[in-house]
PDB file of C-alpha atoms and ligand atoms in Angstrom:
ATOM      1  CA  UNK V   1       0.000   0.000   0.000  1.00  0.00           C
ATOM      2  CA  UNK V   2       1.569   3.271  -0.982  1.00  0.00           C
ATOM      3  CA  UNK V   3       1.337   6.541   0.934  1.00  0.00           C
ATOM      4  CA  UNK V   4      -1.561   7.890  -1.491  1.00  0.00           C
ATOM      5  CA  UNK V   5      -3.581   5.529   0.079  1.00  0.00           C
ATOM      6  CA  UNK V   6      -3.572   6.232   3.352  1.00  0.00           C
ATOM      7  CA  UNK V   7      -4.266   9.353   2.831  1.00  0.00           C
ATOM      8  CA  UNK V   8      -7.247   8.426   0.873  1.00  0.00           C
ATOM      9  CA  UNK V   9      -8.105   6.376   3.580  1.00  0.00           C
ATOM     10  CA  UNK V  10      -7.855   9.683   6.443  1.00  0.00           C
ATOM     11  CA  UNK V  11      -9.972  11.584   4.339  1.00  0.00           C
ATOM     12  CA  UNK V  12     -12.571   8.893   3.981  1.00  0.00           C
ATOM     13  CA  UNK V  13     -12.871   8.338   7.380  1.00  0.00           C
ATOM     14  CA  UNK V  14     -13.175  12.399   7.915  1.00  0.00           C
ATOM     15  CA  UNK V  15     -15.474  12.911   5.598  1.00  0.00           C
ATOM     16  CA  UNK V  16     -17.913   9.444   6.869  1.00  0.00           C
ATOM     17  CA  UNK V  17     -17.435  11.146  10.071  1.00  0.00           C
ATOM     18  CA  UNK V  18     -18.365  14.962   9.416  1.00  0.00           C
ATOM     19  CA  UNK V  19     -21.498  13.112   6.958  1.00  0.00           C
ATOM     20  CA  UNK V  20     -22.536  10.673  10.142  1.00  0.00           C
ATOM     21  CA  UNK V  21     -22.526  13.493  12.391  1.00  0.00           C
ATOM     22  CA  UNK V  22     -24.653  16.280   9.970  1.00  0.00           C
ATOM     23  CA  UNK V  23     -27.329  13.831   9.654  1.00  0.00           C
ATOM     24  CA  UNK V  24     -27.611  13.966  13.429  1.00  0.00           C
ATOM     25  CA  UNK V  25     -27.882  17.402  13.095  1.00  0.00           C
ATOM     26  CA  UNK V  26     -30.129  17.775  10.454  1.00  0.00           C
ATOM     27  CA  UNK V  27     -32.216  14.922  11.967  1.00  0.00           C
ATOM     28  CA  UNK V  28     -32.783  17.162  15.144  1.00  0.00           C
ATOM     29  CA  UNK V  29     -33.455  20.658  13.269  1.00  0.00           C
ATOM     30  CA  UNK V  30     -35.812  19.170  11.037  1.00  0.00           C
ATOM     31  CA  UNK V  31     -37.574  17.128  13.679  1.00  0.00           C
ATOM     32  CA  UNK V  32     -36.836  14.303  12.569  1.00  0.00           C
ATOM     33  CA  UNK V  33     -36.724  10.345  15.112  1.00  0.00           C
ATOM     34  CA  UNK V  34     -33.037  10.016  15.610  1.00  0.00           C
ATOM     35  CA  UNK V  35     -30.999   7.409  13.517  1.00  0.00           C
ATOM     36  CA  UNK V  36     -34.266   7.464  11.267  1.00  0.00           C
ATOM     37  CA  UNK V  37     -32.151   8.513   8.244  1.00  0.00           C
ATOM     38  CA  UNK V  38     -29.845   5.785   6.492  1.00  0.00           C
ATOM     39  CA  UNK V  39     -26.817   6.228   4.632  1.00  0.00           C
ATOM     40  CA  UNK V  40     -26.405   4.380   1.696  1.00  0.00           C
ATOM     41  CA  UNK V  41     -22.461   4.772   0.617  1.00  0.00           C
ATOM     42  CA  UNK V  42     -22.891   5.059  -3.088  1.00  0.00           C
ATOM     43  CA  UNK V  43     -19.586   3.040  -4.164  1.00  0.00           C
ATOM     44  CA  UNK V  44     -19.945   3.023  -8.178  1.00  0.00           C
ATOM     45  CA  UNK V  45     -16.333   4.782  -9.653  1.00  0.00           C
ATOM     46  CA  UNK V  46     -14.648   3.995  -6.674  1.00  0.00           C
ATOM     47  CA  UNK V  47     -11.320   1.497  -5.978  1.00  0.00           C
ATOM     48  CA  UNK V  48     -11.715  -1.306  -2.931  1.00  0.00           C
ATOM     49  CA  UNK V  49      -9.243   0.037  -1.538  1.00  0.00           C
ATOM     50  CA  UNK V  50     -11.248   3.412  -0.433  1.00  0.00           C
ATOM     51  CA  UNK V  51     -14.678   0.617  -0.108  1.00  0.00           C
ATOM     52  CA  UNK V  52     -12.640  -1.246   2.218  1.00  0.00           C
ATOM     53  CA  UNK V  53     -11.450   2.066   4.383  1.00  0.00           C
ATOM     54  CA  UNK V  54     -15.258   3.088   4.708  1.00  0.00           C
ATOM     55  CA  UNK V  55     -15.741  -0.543   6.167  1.00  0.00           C
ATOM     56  CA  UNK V  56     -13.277  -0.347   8.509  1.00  0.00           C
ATOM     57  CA  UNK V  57     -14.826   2.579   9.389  1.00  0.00           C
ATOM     58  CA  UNK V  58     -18.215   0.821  10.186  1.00  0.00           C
ATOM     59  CA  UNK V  59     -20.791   1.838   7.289  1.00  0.00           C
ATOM     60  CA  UNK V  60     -22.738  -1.291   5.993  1.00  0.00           C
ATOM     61  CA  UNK V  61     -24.589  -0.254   3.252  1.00  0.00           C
ATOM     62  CA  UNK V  62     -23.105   0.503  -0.468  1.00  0.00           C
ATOM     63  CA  UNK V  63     -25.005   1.508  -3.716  1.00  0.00           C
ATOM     64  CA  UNK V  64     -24.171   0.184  -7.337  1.00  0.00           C
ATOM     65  CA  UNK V  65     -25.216   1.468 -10.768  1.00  0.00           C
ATOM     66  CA  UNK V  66     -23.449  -1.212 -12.917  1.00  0.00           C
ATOM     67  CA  UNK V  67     -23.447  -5.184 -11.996  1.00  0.00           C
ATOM     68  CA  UNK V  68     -19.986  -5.450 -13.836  1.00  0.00           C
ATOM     69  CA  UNK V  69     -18.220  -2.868 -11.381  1.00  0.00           C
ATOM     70  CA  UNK V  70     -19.950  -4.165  -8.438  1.00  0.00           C
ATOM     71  CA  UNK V  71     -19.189  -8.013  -8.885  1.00  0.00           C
ATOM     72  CA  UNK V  72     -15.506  -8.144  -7.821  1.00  0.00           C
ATOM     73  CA  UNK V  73     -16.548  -5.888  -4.819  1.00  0.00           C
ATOM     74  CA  UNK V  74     -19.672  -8.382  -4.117  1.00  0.00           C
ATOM     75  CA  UNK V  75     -17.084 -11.228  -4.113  1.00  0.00           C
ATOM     76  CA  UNK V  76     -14.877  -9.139  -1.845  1.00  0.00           C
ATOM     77  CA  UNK V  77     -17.113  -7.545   0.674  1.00  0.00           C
ATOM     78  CA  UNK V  78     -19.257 -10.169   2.353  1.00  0.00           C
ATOM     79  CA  UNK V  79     -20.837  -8.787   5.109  1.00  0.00           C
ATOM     80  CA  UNK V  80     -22.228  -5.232   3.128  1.00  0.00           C
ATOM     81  CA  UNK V  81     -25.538  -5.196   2.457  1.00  0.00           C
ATOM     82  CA  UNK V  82     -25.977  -4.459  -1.060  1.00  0.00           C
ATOM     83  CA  UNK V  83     -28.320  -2.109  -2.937  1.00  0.00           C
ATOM     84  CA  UNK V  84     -28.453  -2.079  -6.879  1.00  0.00           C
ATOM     85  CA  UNK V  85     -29.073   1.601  -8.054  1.00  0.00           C
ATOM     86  CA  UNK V  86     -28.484   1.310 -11.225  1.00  0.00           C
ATOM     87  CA  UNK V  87     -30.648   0.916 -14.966  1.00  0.00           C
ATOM     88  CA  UNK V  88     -31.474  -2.693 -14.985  1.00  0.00           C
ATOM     89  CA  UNK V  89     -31.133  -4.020 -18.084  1.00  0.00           C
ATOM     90  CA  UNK V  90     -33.156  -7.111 -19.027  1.00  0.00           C
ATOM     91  CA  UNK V  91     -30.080  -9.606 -18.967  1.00  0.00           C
ATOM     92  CA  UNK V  92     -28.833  -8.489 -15.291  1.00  0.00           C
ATOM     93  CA  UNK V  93     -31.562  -9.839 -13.614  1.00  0.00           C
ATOM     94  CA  UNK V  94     -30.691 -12.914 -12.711  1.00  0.00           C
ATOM     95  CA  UNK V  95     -27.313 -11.963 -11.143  1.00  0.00           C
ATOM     96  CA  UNK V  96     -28.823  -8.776  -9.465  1.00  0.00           C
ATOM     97  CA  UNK V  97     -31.585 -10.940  -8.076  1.00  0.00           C
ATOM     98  CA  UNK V  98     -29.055 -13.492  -6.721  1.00  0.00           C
ATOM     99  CA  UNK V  99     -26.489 -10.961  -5.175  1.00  0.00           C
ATOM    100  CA  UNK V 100     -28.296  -7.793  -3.993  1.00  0.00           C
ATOM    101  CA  UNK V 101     -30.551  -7.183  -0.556  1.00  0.00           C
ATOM    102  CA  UNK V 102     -31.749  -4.182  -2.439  1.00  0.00           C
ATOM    103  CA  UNK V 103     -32.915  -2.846  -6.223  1.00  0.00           C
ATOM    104  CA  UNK V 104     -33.992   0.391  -5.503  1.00  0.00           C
ATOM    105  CA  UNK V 105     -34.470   1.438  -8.965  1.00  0.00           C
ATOM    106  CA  UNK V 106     -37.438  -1.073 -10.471  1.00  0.00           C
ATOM    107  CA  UNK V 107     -39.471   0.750 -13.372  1.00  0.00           C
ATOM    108  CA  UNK V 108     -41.231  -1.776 -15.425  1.00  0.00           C
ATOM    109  CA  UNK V 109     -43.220  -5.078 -14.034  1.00  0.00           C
ATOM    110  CA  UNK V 110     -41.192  -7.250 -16.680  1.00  0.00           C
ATOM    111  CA  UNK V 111     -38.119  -6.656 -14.777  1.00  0.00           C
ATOM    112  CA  UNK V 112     -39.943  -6.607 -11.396  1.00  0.00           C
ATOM    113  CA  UNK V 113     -41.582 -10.243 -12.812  1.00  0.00           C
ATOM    114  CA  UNK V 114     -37.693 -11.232 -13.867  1.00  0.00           C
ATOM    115  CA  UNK V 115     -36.329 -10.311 -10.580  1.00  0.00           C
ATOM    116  CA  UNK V 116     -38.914 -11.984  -8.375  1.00  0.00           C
ATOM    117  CA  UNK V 117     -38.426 -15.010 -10.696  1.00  0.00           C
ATOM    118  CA  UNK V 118     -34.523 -15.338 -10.410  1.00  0.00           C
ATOM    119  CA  UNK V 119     -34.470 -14.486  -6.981  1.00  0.00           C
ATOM    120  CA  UNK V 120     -33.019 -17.830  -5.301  1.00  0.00           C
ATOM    121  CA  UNK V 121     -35.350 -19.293  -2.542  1.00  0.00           C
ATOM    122  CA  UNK V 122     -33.292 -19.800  -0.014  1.00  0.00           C
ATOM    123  CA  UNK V 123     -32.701 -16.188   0.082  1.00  0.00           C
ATOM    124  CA  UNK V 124     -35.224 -13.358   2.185  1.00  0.00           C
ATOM    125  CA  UNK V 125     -37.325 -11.299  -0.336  1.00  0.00           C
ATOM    126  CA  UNK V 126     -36.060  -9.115  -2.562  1.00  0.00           C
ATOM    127  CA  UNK V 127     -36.233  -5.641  -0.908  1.00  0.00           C
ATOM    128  CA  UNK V 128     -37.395  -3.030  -3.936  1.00  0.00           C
ATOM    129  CA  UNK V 129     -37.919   0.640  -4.125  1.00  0.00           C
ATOM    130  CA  UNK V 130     -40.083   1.895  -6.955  1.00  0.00           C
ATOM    131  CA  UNK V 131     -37.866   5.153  -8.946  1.00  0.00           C
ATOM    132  CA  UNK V 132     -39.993   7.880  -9.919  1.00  0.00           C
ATOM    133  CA  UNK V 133     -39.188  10.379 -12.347  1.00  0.00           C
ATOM    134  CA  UNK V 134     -39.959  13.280  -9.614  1.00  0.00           C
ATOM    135  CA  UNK V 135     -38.995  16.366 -11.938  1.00  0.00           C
ATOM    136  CA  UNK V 136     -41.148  14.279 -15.440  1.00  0.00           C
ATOM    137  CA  UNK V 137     -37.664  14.803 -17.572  1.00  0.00           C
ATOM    138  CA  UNK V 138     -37.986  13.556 -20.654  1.00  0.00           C
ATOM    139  CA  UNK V 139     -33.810  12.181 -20.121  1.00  0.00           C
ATOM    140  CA  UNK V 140     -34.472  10.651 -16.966  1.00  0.00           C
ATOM    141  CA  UNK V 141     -35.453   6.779 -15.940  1.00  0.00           C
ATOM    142  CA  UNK V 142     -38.231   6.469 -13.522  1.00  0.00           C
ATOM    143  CA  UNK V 143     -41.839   5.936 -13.412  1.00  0.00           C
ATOM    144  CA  UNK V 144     -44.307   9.030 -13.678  1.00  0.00           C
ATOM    145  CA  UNK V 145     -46.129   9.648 -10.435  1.00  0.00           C
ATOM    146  CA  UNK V 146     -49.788   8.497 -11.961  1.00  0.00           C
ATOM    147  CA  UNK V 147     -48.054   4.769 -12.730  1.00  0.00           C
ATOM    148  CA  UNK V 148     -46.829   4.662  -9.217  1.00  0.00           C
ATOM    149  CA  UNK V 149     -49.832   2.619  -7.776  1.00  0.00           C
ATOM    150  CA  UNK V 150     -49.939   0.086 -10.435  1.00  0.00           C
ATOM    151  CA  UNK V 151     -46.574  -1.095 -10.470  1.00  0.00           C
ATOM    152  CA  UNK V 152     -46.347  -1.071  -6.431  1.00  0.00           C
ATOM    153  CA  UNK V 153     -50.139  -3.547  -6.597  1.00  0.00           C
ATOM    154  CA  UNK V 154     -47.636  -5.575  -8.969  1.00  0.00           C
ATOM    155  CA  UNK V 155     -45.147  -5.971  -7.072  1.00  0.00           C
ATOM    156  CA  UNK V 156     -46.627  -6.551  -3.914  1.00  0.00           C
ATOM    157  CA  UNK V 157     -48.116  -9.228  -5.435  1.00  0.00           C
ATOM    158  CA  UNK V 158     -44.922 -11.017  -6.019  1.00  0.00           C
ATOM    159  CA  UNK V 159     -43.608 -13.414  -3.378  1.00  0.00           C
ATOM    160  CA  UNK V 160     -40.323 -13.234  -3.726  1.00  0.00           C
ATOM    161  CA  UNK V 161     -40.481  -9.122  -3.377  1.00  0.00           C
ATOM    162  CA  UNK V 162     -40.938  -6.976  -1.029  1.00  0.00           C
ATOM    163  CA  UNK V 163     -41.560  -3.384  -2.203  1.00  0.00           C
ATOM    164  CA  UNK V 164     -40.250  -1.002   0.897  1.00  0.00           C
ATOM    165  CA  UNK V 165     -40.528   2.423  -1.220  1.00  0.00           C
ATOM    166  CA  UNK V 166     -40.284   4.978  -3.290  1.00  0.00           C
ATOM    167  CA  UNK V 167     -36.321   6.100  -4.877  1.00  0.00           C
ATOM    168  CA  UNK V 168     -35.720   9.732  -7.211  1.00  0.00           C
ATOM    169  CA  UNK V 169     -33.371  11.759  -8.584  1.00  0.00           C
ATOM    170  CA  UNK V 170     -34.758  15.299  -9.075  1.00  0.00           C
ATOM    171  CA  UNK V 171     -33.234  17.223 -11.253  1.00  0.00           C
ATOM    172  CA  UNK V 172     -30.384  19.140 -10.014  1.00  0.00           C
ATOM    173  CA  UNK V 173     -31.198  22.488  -8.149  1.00  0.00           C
ATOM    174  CA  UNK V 174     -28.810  24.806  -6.313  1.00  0.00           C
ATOM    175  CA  UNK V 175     -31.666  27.137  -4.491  1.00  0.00           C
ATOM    176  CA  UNK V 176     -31.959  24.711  -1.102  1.00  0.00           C
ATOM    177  CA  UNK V 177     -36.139  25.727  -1.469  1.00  0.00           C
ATOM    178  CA  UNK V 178     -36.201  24.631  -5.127  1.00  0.00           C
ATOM    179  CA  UNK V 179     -34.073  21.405  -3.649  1.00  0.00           C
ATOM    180  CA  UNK V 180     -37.131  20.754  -1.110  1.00  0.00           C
ATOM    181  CA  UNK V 181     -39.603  21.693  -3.461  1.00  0.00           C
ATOM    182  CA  UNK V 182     -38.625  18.754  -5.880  1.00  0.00           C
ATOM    183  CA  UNK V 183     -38.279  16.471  -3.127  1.00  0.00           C
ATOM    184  CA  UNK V 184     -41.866  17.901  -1.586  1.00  0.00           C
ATOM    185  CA  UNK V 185     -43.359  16.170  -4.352  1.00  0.00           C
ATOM    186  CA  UNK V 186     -42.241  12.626  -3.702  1.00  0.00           C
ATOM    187  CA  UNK V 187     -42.710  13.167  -0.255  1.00  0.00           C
ATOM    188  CA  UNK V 188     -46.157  13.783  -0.668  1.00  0.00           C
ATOM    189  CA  UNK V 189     -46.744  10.741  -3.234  1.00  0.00           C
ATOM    190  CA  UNK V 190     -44.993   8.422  -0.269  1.00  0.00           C
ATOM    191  CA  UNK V 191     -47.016   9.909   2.301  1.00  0.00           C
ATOM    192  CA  UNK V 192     -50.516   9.448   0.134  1.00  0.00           C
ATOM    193  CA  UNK V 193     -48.913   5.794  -0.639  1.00  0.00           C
ATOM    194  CA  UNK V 194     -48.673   4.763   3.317  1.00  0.00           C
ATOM    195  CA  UNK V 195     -52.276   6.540   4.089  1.00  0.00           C
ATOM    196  CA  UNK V 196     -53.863   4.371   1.833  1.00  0.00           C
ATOM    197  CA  UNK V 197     -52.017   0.749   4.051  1.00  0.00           C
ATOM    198  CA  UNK V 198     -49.137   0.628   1.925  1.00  0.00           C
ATOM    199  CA  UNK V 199     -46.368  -1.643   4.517  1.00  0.00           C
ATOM    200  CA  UNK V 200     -43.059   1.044   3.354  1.00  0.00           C
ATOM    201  CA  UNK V 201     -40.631   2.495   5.148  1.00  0.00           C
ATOM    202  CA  UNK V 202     -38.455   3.953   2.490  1.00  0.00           C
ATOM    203  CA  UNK V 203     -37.994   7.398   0.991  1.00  0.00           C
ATOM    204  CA  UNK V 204     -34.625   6.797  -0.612  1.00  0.00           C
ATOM    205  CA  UNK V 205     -33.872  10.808  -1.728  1.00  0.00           C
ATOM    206  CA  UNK V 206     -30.974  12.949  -1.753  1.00  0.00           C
ATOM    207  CA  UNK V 207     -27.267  13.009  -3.226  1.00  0.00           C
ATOM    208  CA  UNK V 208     -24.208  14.265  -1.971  1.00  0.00           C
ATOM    209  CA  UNK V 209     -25.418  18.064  -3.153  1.00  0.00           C
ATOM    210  CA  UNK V 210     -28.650  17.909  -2.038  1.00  0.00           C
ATOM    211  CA  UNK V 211     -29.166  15.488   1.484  1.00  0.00           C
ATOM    212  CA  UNK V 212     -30.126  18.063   3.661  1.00  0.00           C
ATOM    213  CA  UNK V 213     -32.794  19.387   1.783  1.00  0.00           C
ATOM    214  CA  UNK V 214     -33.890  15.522   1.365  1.00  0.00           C
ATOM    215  CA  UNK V 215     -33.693  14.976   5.720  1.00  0.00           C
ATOM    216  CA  UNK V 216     -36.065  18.323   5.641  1.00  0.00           C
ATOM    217  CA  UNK V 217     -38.299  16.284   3.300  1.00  0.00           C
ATOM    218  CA  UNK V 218     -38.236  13.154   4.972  1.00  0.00           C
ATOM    219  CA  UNK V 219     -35.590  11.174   3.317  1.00  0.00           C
ATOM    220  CA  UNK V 220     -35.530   7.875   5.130  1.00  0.00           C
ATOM    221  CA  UNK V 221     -32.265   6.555   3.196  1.00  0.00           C
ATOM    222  CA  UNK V 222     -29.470   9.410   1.515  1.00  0.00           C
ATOM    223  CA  UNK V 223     -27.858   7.785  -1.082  1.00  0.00           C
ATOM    224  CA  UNK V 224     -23.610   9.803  -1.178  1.00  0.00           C
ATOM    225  CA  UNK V 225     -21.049   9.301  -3.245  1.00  0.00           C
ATOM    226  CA  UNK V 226     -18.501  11.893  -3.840  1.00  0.00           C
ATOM    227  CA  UNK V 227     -19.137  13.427  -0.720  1.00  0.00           C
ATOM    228  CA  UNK V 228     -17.615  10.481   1.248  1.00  0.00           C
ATOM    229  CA  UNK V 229     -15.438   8.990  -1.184  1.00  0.00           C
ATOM    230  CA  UNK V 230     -14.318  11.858  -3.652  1.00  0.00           C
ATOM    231  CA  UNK V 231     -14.585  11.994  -7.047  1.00  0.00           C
ATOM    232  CA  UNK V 232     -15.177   9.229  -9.243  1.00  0.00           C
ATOM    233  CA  UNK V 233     -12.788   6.915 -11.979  1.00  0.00           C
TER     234      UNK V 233
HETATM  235  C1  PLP E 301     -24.291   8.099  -8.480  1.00  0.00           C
HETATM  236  C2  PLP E 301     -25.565   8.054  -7.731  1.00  0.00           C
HETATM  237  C3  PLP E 301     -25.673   8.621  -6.442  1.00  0.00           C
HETATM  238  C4  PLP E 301     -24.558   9.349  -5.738  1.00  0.00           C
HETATM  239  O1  PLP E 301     -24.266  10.555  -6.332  1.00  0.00           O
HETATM  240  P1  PLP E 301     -23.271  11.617  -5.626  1.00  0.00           P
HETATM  241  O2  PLP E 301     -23.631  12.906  -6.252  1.00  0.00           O
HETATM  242  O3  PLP E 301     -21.888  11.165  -5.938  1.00  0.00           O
HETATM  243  O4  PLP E 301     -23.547  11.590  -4.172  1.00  0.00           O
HETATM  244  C5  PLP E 301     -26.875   8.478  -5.791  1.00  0.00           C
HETATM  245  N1  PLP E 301     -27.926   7.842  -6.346  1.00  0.00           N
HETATM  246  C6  PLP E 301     -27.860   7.295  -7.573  1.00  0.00           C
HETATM  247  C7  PLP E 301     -29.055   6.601  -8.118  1.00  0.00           C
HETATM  248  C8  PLP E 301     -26.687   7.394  -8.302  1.00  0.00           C
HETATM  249  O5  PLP E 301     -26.643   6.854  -9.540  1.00  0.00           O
END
């Protein structure tokens, strides 16, 4: 290990601390139950070497976008819990369903159908989060709020499932209002969603640019990448 590391490794550690320790903050200022908001370490474009620092330094839950990337680190890291964040495309499936806890970014009921299908028996459900295309852009993936209901009866339906949420992306705002004006709107779907007996308990929202206006919104999962690890490969 050269010295490049290490330091890597200090400024993880600093920067999982300072992140643990807002959250605490912002959990208390916007009211918020204490340890109600999880961090997800969002670990796509980033070496084991700085995954295995932020280990050591006690976080258990990392975030994919690409099976590829994430199977040597799969096969590495045992005892993460893993959440798949990423497009799913058709021919993933089967290893996402086999190796993840999590897919947090289901859109269409043939992949929900495909994932429930491969997921090995022996293993608990599936845990999935619906993602909705909060902000409607045309570029994004997601589902559109008015599609929400039928793909979450779908899914719920499936055994080897078990839908926990709602996961978005707004699009990117600077103006902290605008931030918790985007994230107002999922918040309110979510809320409508568990007043009509929907079992969730997941509001996956905010990035590393964005999380506190998510906690104000009642994020119950902050999904951070370059604010822990630095930039990505
Ligand atoms: C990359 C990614 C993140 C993390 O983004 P940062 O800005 O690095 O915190 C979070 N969620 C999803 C779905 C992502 O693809």
């Amino acid at each position: 290990m050269c010295k490049g590391d290490n330091l890597h490794m200090d400024l993880i550690t600093k920067n999982f601390l300072k992140i643990k320790k807002e959250i605490q903050i912002c959990e208390r200022k916007y009211n918020r139950t204490p340890n109600s908001v999880k961090l997800l370490a969002v670990s796509k474009g980033q070496s084991i070497n700085k995954l295995e620092s932020l280990i050591q330094s006690g976080q258990i839950f990392f975030g994919e976008s690409y099976l590829q990337e994430a199977l040597p680190k799969i096969e590495k890291f045992k005892n993460v819990e893993w959440h798949f964040i990423g497009t799913i495309q058709r021919n993933k499936t089967k290893k996402i369903g086999e190796l993840f806890s999590w897919v947090q970014s289901v859109t269409t009921k043939v992949i929900a159908k495909r994932l429930n299908d491969q997921r090995p028996s022996h293993l608990p459900p599936l845990n999935i989060c619906l993602e909705v295309n909060v902000s409607e852009e045309k570029s994004k993936s997601g589902i559109l709020f008015d599609e929400i209901i039928d793909l979450a009866d779908y899914c719920i339906s499936l055994p080897h499932l078990k839908l926990r949420g709602l996961m978005a992306i707004p699009k990117q705002q600077k103006d902290f209002t605008k931030q918790r004006q985007e994230f107002n709107k999922i918040k309110i779907m979510y809320e409508n969603l568990l007043a009509k007996g929907y079992p969730l308990d997941t509001l996956s929202i905010g990035m590393s640019d964005d999380w506190e206006a998510a906690i104000a919104e009642g994020a119950t999962m902050i999904r951070i990448g370059t604010a822990l690890f630095g930039p990505r490969n």
